[in-house]
PDB file of N, CA and C in Angstrom:
ATOM      1  N   MET A 670      94.512-181.675  47.187  1.00 86.00           N
ATOM      2  CA  MET A 670      95.067-182.915  47.706  1.00 86.00           C
ATOM      3  C   MET A 670      94.232-183.330  48.919  1.00 86.00           C
ATOM      4  N   THR A 671      93.986-184.623  49.049  1.00 91.00           N
ATOM      5  CA  THR A 671      93.288-185.146  50.218  1.00 91.00           C
ATOM      6  C   THR A 671      94.215-186.081  50.984  1.00 91.00           C
ATOM      7  N   LEU A 672      93.884-186.293  52.226  1.00 94.00           N
ATOM      8  CA  LEU A 672      94.689-187.159  53.084  1.00 94.00           C
ATOM      9  C   LEU A 672      94.598-188.600  52.602  1.00 94.00           C
ATOM     10  N   LYS A 673      95.740-189.229  52.394  1.00 94.00           N
ATOM     11  CA  LYS A 673      95.771-190.641  51.996  1.00 94.00           C
ATOM     12  C   LYS A 673      95.558-191.483  53.250  1.00 94.00           C
ATOM     13  N   ARG A 674      94.546-192.306  53.209  1.00 94.00           N
ATOM     14  CA  ARG A 674      94.237-193.144  54.379  1.00 94.00           C
ATOM     15  C   ARG A 674      94.586-194.612  54.161  1.00 94.00           C
ATOM     16  N   GLU A 675      94.885-194.989  52.930  1.00 95.00           N
ATOM     17  CA  GLU A 675      95.293-196.373  52.663  1.00 95.00           C
ATOM     18  C   GLU A 675      96.813-196.459  52.842  1.00 95.00           C
ATOM     19  N   PRO A 676      97.330-197.667  53.131  1.00 94.00           N
ATOM     20  CA  PRO A 676      98.782-197.815  53.290  1.00 94.00           C
ATOM     21  C   PRO A 676      99.526-197.245  52.079  1.00 94.00           C
ATOM     22  N   ASN A 677     100.550-196.425  52.350  1.00 96.00           N
ATOM     23  CA  ASN A 677     101.263-195.745  51.278  1.00 96.00           C
ATOM     24  C   ASN A 677     102.759-195.667  51.560  1.00 96.00           C
ATOM     25  N   LEU A 678     103.245-196.504  52.453  1.00 95.00           N
ATOM     26  CA  LEU A 678     104.643-196.441  52.857  1.00 95.00           C
ATOM     27  C   LEU A 678     105.307-197.790  52.581  1.00 95.00           C
ATOM     28  N   ALA A 679     106.276-197.762  51.691  1.00 96.00           N
ATOM     29  CA  ALA A 679     107.011-198.993  51.403  1.00 96.00           C
ATOM     30  C   ALA A 679     107.776-199.421  52.654  1.00 96.00           C
ATOM     31  N   ASN A 680     107.679-200.676  53.000  1.00 97.00           N
ATOM     32  CA  ASN A 680     108.362-201.247  54.148  1.00 97.00           C
ATOM     33  C   ASN A 680     108.079-200.453  55.424  1.00 97.00           C
ATOM     34  N   ALA A 681     106.800-200.346  55.761  1.00 96.00           N
ATOM     35  CA  ALA A 681     106.361-199.590  56.933  1.00 96.00           C
ATOM     36  C   ALA A 681     106.993-200.104  58.220  1.00 96.00           C
ATOM     37  N   ASP A 682     107.207-201.413  58.322  1.00 97.00           N
ATOM     38  CA  ASP A 682     107.821-201.972  59.530  1.00 97.00           C
ATOM     39  C   ASP A 682     109.239-201.443  59.734  1.00 97.00           C
ATOM     40  N   ALA A 683     109.989-201.315  58.658  1.00 98.00           N
ATOM     41  CA  ALA A 683     111.351-200.788  58.755  1.00 98.00           C
ATOM     42  C   ALA A 683     111.335-199.324  59.184  1.00 98.00           C
ATOM     43  N   PHE A 684     110.364-198.554  58.671  1.00 97.00           N
ATOM     44  CA  PHE A 684     110.258-197.164  59.105  1.00 97.00           C
ATOM     45  C   PHE A 684     109.914-197.096  60.584  1.00 97.00           C
ATOM     46  N   TYR A 685     108.985-197.932  61.037  1.00 97.00           N
ATOM     47  CA  TYR A 685     108.607-197.949  62.449  1.00 97.00           C
ATOM     48  C   TYR A 685     109.827-198.271  63.316  1.00 97.00           C
ATOM     49  N   GLU A 686     110.610-199.246  62.895  1.00 98.00           N
ATOM     50  CA  GLU A 686     111.833-199.586  63.641  1.00 98.00           C
ATOM     51  C   GLU A 686     112.793-198.403  63.685  1.00 98.00           C
ATOM     52  N   ALA A 687     112.935-197.680  62.569  1.00 98.00           N
ATOM     53  CA  ALA A 687     113.803-196.503  62.534  1.00 98.00           C
ATOM     54  C   ALA A 687     113.266-195.397  63.446  1.00 98.00           C
ATOM     55  N   LEU A 688     111.958-195.243  63.472  1.00 98.00           N
ATOM     56  CA  LEU A 688     111.342-194.244  64.347  1.00 98.00           C
ATOM     57  C   LEU A 688     111.617-194.565  65.816  1.00 98.00           C
ATOM     58  N   ILE A 689     111.455-195.815  66.181  1.00 98.00           N
ATOM     59  CA  ILE A 689     111.735-196.236  67.550  1.00 98.00           C
ATOM     60  C   ILE A 689     113.223-196.067  67.862  1.00 98.00           C
ATOM     61  N   ALA A 690     114.073-196.467  66.928  1.00 98.00           N
ATOM     62  CA  ALA A 690     115.526-196.349  67.135  1.00 98.00           C
ATOM     63  C   ALA A 690     115.957-194.894  67.311  1.00 98.00           C
ATOM     64  N   SER A 691     115.275-193.981  66.639  1.00 98.00           N
ATOM     65  CA  SER A 691     115.645-192.567  66.742  1.00 98.00           C
ATOM     66  C   SER A 691     115.404-192.021  68.144  1.00 98.00           C
ATOM     67  N   GLN A 692     114.602-192.715  68.940  1.00 98.00           N
ATOM     68  CA  GLN A 692     114.276-192.263  70.292  1.00 98.00           C
ATOM     69  C   GLN A 692     115.092-192.977  71.376  1.00 98.00           C
ATOM     70  N   ARG A 693     115.852-193.982  70.980  1.00 98.00           N
ATOM     71  CA  ARG A 693     116.653-194.720  71.966  1.00 98.00           C
ATOM     72  C   ARG A 693     117.658-193.804  72.636  1.00 98.00           C
ATOM     73  N   GLU A 694     117.836-194.027  73.892  1.00 98.00           N
ATOM     74  CA  GLU A 694     118.789-193.284  74.724  1.00 98.00           C
ATOM     75  C   GLU A 694     118.419-191.814  74.882  1.00 98.00           C
ATOM     76  N   LEU A 695     117.185-191.445  74.532  1.00 98.00           N
ATOM     77  CA  LEU A 695     116.692-190.102  74.789  1.00 98.00           C
ATOM     78  C   LEU A 695     115.801-190.138  76.027  1.00 98.00           C
ATOM     79  N   SER A 696     115.783-189.040  76.757  1.00 98.00           N
ATOM     80  CA  SER A 696     114.830-188.936  77.860  1.00 98.00           C
ATOM     81  C   SER A 696     113.427-188.846  77.264  1.00 98.00           C
ATOM     82  N   ASP A 697     112.408-189.007  78.099  1.00 98.00           N
ATOM     83  CA  ASP A 697     111.030-188.866  77.617  1.00 98.00           C
ATOM     84  C   ASP A 697     110.823-187.483  77.018  1.00 98.00           C
ATOM     85  N   GLU A 698     111.367-186.463  77.655  1.00 98.00           N
ATOM     86  CA  GLU A 698     111.232-185.092  77.156  1.00 98.00           C
ATOM     87  C   GLU A 698     111.911-184.934  75.792  1.00 98.00           C
ATOM     88  N   GLN A 699     113.103-185.505  75.637  1.00 98.00           N
ATOM     89  CA  GLN A 699     113.799-185.427  74.355  1.00 98.00           C
ATOM     90  C   GLN A 699     113.053-186.200  73.270  1.00 98.00           C
ATOM     91  N   ALA A 700     112.511-187.363  73.617  1.00 98.00           N
ATOM     92  CA  ALA A 700     111.751-188.159  72.643  1.00 98.00           C
ATOM     93  C   ALA A 700     110.500-187.405  72.197  1.00 98.00           C
ATOM     94  N   ASP A 701     109.810-186.762  73.144  1.00 98.00           N
ATOM     95  CA  ASP A 701     108.640-185.958  72.789  1.00 98.00           C
ATOM     96  C   ASP A 701     109.043-184.807  71.874  1.00 98.00           C
ATOM     97  N   MET A 702     110.181-184.182  72.154  1.00 98.00           N
ATOM     98  CA  MET A 702     110.659-183.072  71.335  1.00 98.00           C
ATOM     99  C   MET A 702     111.018-183.564  69.934  1.00 98.00           C
ATOM    100  N   LEU A 703     111.654-184.719  69.837  1.00 98.00           N
ATOM    101  CA  LEU A 703     111.989-185.295  68.538  1.00 98.00           C
ATOM    102  C   LEU A 703     110.722-185.520  67.716  1.00 98.00           C
ATOM    103  N   LEU A 704     109.689-186.103  68.340  1.00 98.00           N
ATOM    104  CA  LEU A 704     108.445-186.373  67.617  1.00 98.00           C
ATOM    105  C   LEU A 704     107.754-185.081  67.195  1.00 98.00           C
ATOM    106  N   ALA A 705     107.766-184.070  68.060  1.00 98.00           N
ATOM    107  CA  ALA A 705     107.162-182.782  67.701  1.00 98.00           C
ATOM    108  C   ALA A 705     107.906-182.155  66.529  1.00 98.00           C
ATOM    109  N   LYS A 706     109.230-182.222  66.557  1.00 98.00           N
ATOM    110  CA  LYS A 706     110.010-181.666  65.448  1.00 98.00           C
ATOM    111  C   LYS A 706     109.757-182.435  64.157  1.00 98.00           C
ATOM    112  N   LEU A 707     109.645-183.745  64.254  1.00 98.00           N
ATOM    113  CA  LEU A 707     109.353-184.556  63.074  1.00 98.00           C
ATOM    114  C   LEU A 707     108.008-184.162  62.471  1.00 98.00           C
ATOM    115  N   VAL A 708     107.004-183.976  63.323  1.00 98.00           N
ATOM    116  CA  VAL A 708     105.684-183.560  62.844  1.00 98.00           C
ATOM    117  C   VAL A 708     105.786-182.230  62.105  1.00 98.00           C
ATOM    118  N   LEU A 709     106.504-181.272  62.678  1.00 98.00           N
ATOM    119  CA  LEU A 709     106.620-179.956  62.043  1.00 98.00           C
ATOM    120  C   LEU A 709     107.398-180.025  60.727  1.00 98.00           C
ATOM    121  N   ILE A 710     108.431-180.829  60.686  1.00 98.00           N
ATOM    122  CA  ILE A 710     109.204-181.006  59.444  1.00 98.00           C
ATOM    123  C   ILE A 710     108.325-181.611  58.357  1.00 98.00           C
ATOM    124  N   LEU A 711     107.581-182.664  58.702  1.00 97.00           N
ATOM    125  CA  LEU A 711     106.721-183.317  57.721  1.00 97.00           C
ATOM    126  C   LEU A 711     105.542-182.425  57.326  1.00 97.00           C
ATOM    127  N   ALA A 712     104.999-181.649  58.284  1.00 98.00           N
ATOM    128  CA  ALA A 712     103.924-180.717  57.959  1.00 98.00           C
ATOM    129  C   ALA A 712     104.411-179.670  56.964  1.00 98.00           C
ATOM    130  N   ASN A 713     105.611-179.179  57.167  1.00 98.00           N
ATOM    131  CA  ASN A 713     106.181-178.217  56.228  1.00 98.00           C
ATOM    132  C   ASN A 713     106.345-178.855  54.850  1.00 98.00           C
ATOM    133  N   HIS A 714     106.774-180.104  54.823  1.00 97.00           N
ATOM    134  CA  HIS A 714     106.951-180.807  53.555  1.00 97.00           C
ATOM    135  C   HIS A 714     105.616-180.974  52.828  1.00 97.00           C
ATOM    136  N   ILE A 715     104.584-181.348  53.568  1.00 97.00           N
ATOM    137  CA  ILE A 715     103.257-181.529  52.980  1.00 97.00           C
ATOM    138  C   ILE A 715     102.720-180.183  52.492  1.00 97.00           C
ATOM    139  N   GLY A 716     102.748-179.201  53.353  1.00 97.00           N
ATOM    140  CA  GLY A 716     102.423-177.839  52.974  1.00 97.00           C
ATOM    141  C   GLY A 716     100.970-177.536  52.626  1.00 97.00           C
ATOM    142  N   ASP A 717     100.091-178.491  52.730  1.00 97.00           N
ATOM    143  CA  ASP A 717      98.687-178.302  52.388  1.00 97.00           C
ATOM    144  C   ASP A 717      97.880-178.259  53.682  1.00 97.00           C
ATOM    145  N   ARG A 718      97.402-177.061  54.030  1.00 97.00           N
ATOM    146  CA  ARG A 718      96.727-176.879  55.311  1.00 97.00           C
ATOM    147  C   ARG A 718      95.490-177.756  55.461  1.00 97.00           C
ATOM    148  N   ALA A 719      94.731-177.954  54.393  1.00 97.00           N
ATOM    149  CA  ALA A 719      93.529-178.795  54.480  1.00 97.00           C
ATOM    150  C   ALA A 719      93.897-180.235  54.815  1.00 97.00           C
ATOM    151  N   VAL A 720      94.940-180.748  54.218  1.00 97.00           N
ATOM    152  CA  VAL A 720      95.402-182.113  54.504  1.00 97.00           C
ATOM    153  C   VAL A 720      95.877-182.203  55.950  1.00 97.00           C
ATOM    154  N   LEU A 721      96.622-181.205  56.385  1.00 98.00           N
ATOM    155  CA  LEU A 721      97.128-181.201  57.760  1.00 98.00           C
ATOM    156  C   LEU A 721      95.983-181.113  58.767  1.00 98.00           C
ATOM    157  N   ASP A 722      94.978-180.291  58.483  1.00 97.00           N
ATOM    158  CA  ASP A 722      93.818-180.204  59.376  1.00 97.00           C
ATOM    159  C   ASP A 722      93.076-181.532  59.440  1.00 97.00           C
ATOM    160  N   GLU A 723      92.942-182.208  58.298  1.00 97.00           N
ATOM    161  CA  GLU A 723      92.280-183.515  58.270  1.00 97.00           C
ATOM    162  C   GLU A 723      93.088-184.537  59.079  1.00 97.00           C
ATOM    163  N   ALA A 724      94.398-184.496  58.943  1.00 97.00           N
ATOM    164  CA  ALA A 724      95.265-185.418  59.685  1.00 97.00           C
ATOM    165  C   ALA A 724      95.187-185.151  61.191  1.00 97.00           C
ATOM    166  N   LEU A 725      95.176-183.880  61.577  1.00 97.00           N
ATOM    167  CA  LEU A 725      95.042-183.535  63.000  1.00 97.00           C
ATOM    168  C   LEU A 725      93.731-184.068  63.568  1.00 97.00           C
ATOM    169  N   ALA A 726      92.648-183.856  62.843  1.00 97.00           N
ATOM    170  CA  ALA A 726      91.342-184.323  63.307  1.00 97.00           C
ATOM    171  C   ALA A 726      91.307-185.842  63.415  1.00 97.00           C
ATOM    172  N   LEU A 727      91.853-186.531  62.424  1.00 96.00           N
ATOM    173  CA  LEU A 727      91.875-187.985  62.443  1.00 96.00           C
ATOM    174  C   LEU A 727      92.690-188.503  63.630  1.00 96.00           C
ATOM    175  N   ALA A 728      93.860-187.929  63.843  1.00 96.00           N
ATOM    176  CA  ALA A 728      94.718-188.363  64.952  1.00 96.00           C
ATOM    177  C   ALA A 728      94.044-188.096  66.299  1.00 96.00           C
ATOM    178  N   ARG A 729      93.426-186.925  66.430  1.00 96.00           N
ATOM    179  CA  ARG A 729      92.757-186.591  67.690  1.00 96.00           C
ATOM    180  C   ARG A 729      91.589-187.536  67.955  1.00 96.00           C
ATOM    181  N   ASN A 730      90.743-187.735  66.951  1.00 95.00           N
ATOM    182  CA  ASN A 730      89.585-188.618  67.120  1.00 95.00           C
ATOM    183  C   ASN A 730      90.015-190.043  67.438  1.00 95.00           C
ATOM    184  N   ASN A 731      91.051-190.525  66.749  1.00 94.00           N
ATOM    185  CA  ASN A 731      91.558-191.869  67.001  1.00 94.00           C
ATOM    186  C   ASN A 731      92.096-191.985  68.418  1.00 94.00           C
ATOM    187  N   THR A 732      92.789-190.955  68.873  1.00 93.00           N
ATOM    188  CA  THR A 732      93.343-190.951  70.230  1.00 93.00           C
ATOM    189  C   THR A 732      92.228-190.960  71.270  1.00 93.00           C
ATOM    190  N   LEU A 733      91.220-190.130  71.055  1.00 92.00           N
ATOM    191  CA  LEU A 733      90.097-190.090  71.993  1.00 92.00           C
ATOM    192  C   LEU A 733      89.349-191.414  72.030  1.00 92.00           C
ATOM    193  N   GLN A 734      89.143-192.028  70.875  1.00 91.00           N
ATOM    194  CA  GLN A 734      88.465-193.324  70.828  1.00 91.00           C
ATOM    195  C   GLN A 734      89.280-194.398  71.526  1.00 91.00           C
ATOM    196  N   SER A 735      90.598-194.390  71.319  1.00 86.00           N
ATOM    197  CA  SER A 735      91.464-195.372  71.969  1.00 86.00           C
ATOM    198  C   SER A 735      91.431-195.212  73.477  1.00 86.00           C
ATOM    199  N   THR A 736      91.411-193.975  73.928  1.00 77.00           N
ATOM    200  CA  THR A 736      91.380-193.699  75.358  1.00 77.00           C
ATOM    201  C   THR A 736      90.079-194.184  75.966  1.00 77.00           C
ATOM    202  N   LEU A 737      88.962-193.976  75.267  1.00 77.00           N
ATOM    203  CA  LEU A 737      87.661-194.427  75.770  1.00 77.00           C
ATOM    204  C   LEU A 737      87.600-195.942  75.841  1.00 77.00           C
ATOM    205  N   LEU A 738      88.201-196.632  74.875  1.00 78.00           N
ATOM    206  CA  LEU A 738      88.178-198.095  74.864  1.00 78.00           C
ATOM    207  C   LEU A 738      89.000-198.664  76.015  1.00 78.00           C
ATOM    208  N   GLN A 739      90.045-197.962  76.428  1.00 79.00           N
ATOM    209  CA  GLN A 739      90.906-198.425  77.513  1.00 79.00           C
ATOM    210  C   GLN A 739      90.288-198.203  78.874  1.00 79.00           C
ATOM    211  N   ALA A 740      89.332-197.286  78.966  1.00 67.00           N
ATOM    212  CA  ALA A 740      88.718-196.944  80.258  1.00 67.00           C
ATOM    213  C   ALA A 740      87.767-198.006  80.738  1.00 67.00           C
TER     214      ALA A 740
END
């Protein structure tokens, strides 16, 4: 299995709204914990280490590039 990079989520905007709503009324620490737990739950669901490693690298590289553009 390879990492899907094209849009693959039906009604992505609704999911984004649900993700944001799940963090409402949480402290920053609780929101960070919720997101970390979500990542671990979804990683377990995916279960393919190569896909997860590719996703980690993509997220890290994207984050670093975004940070450089903001500087």
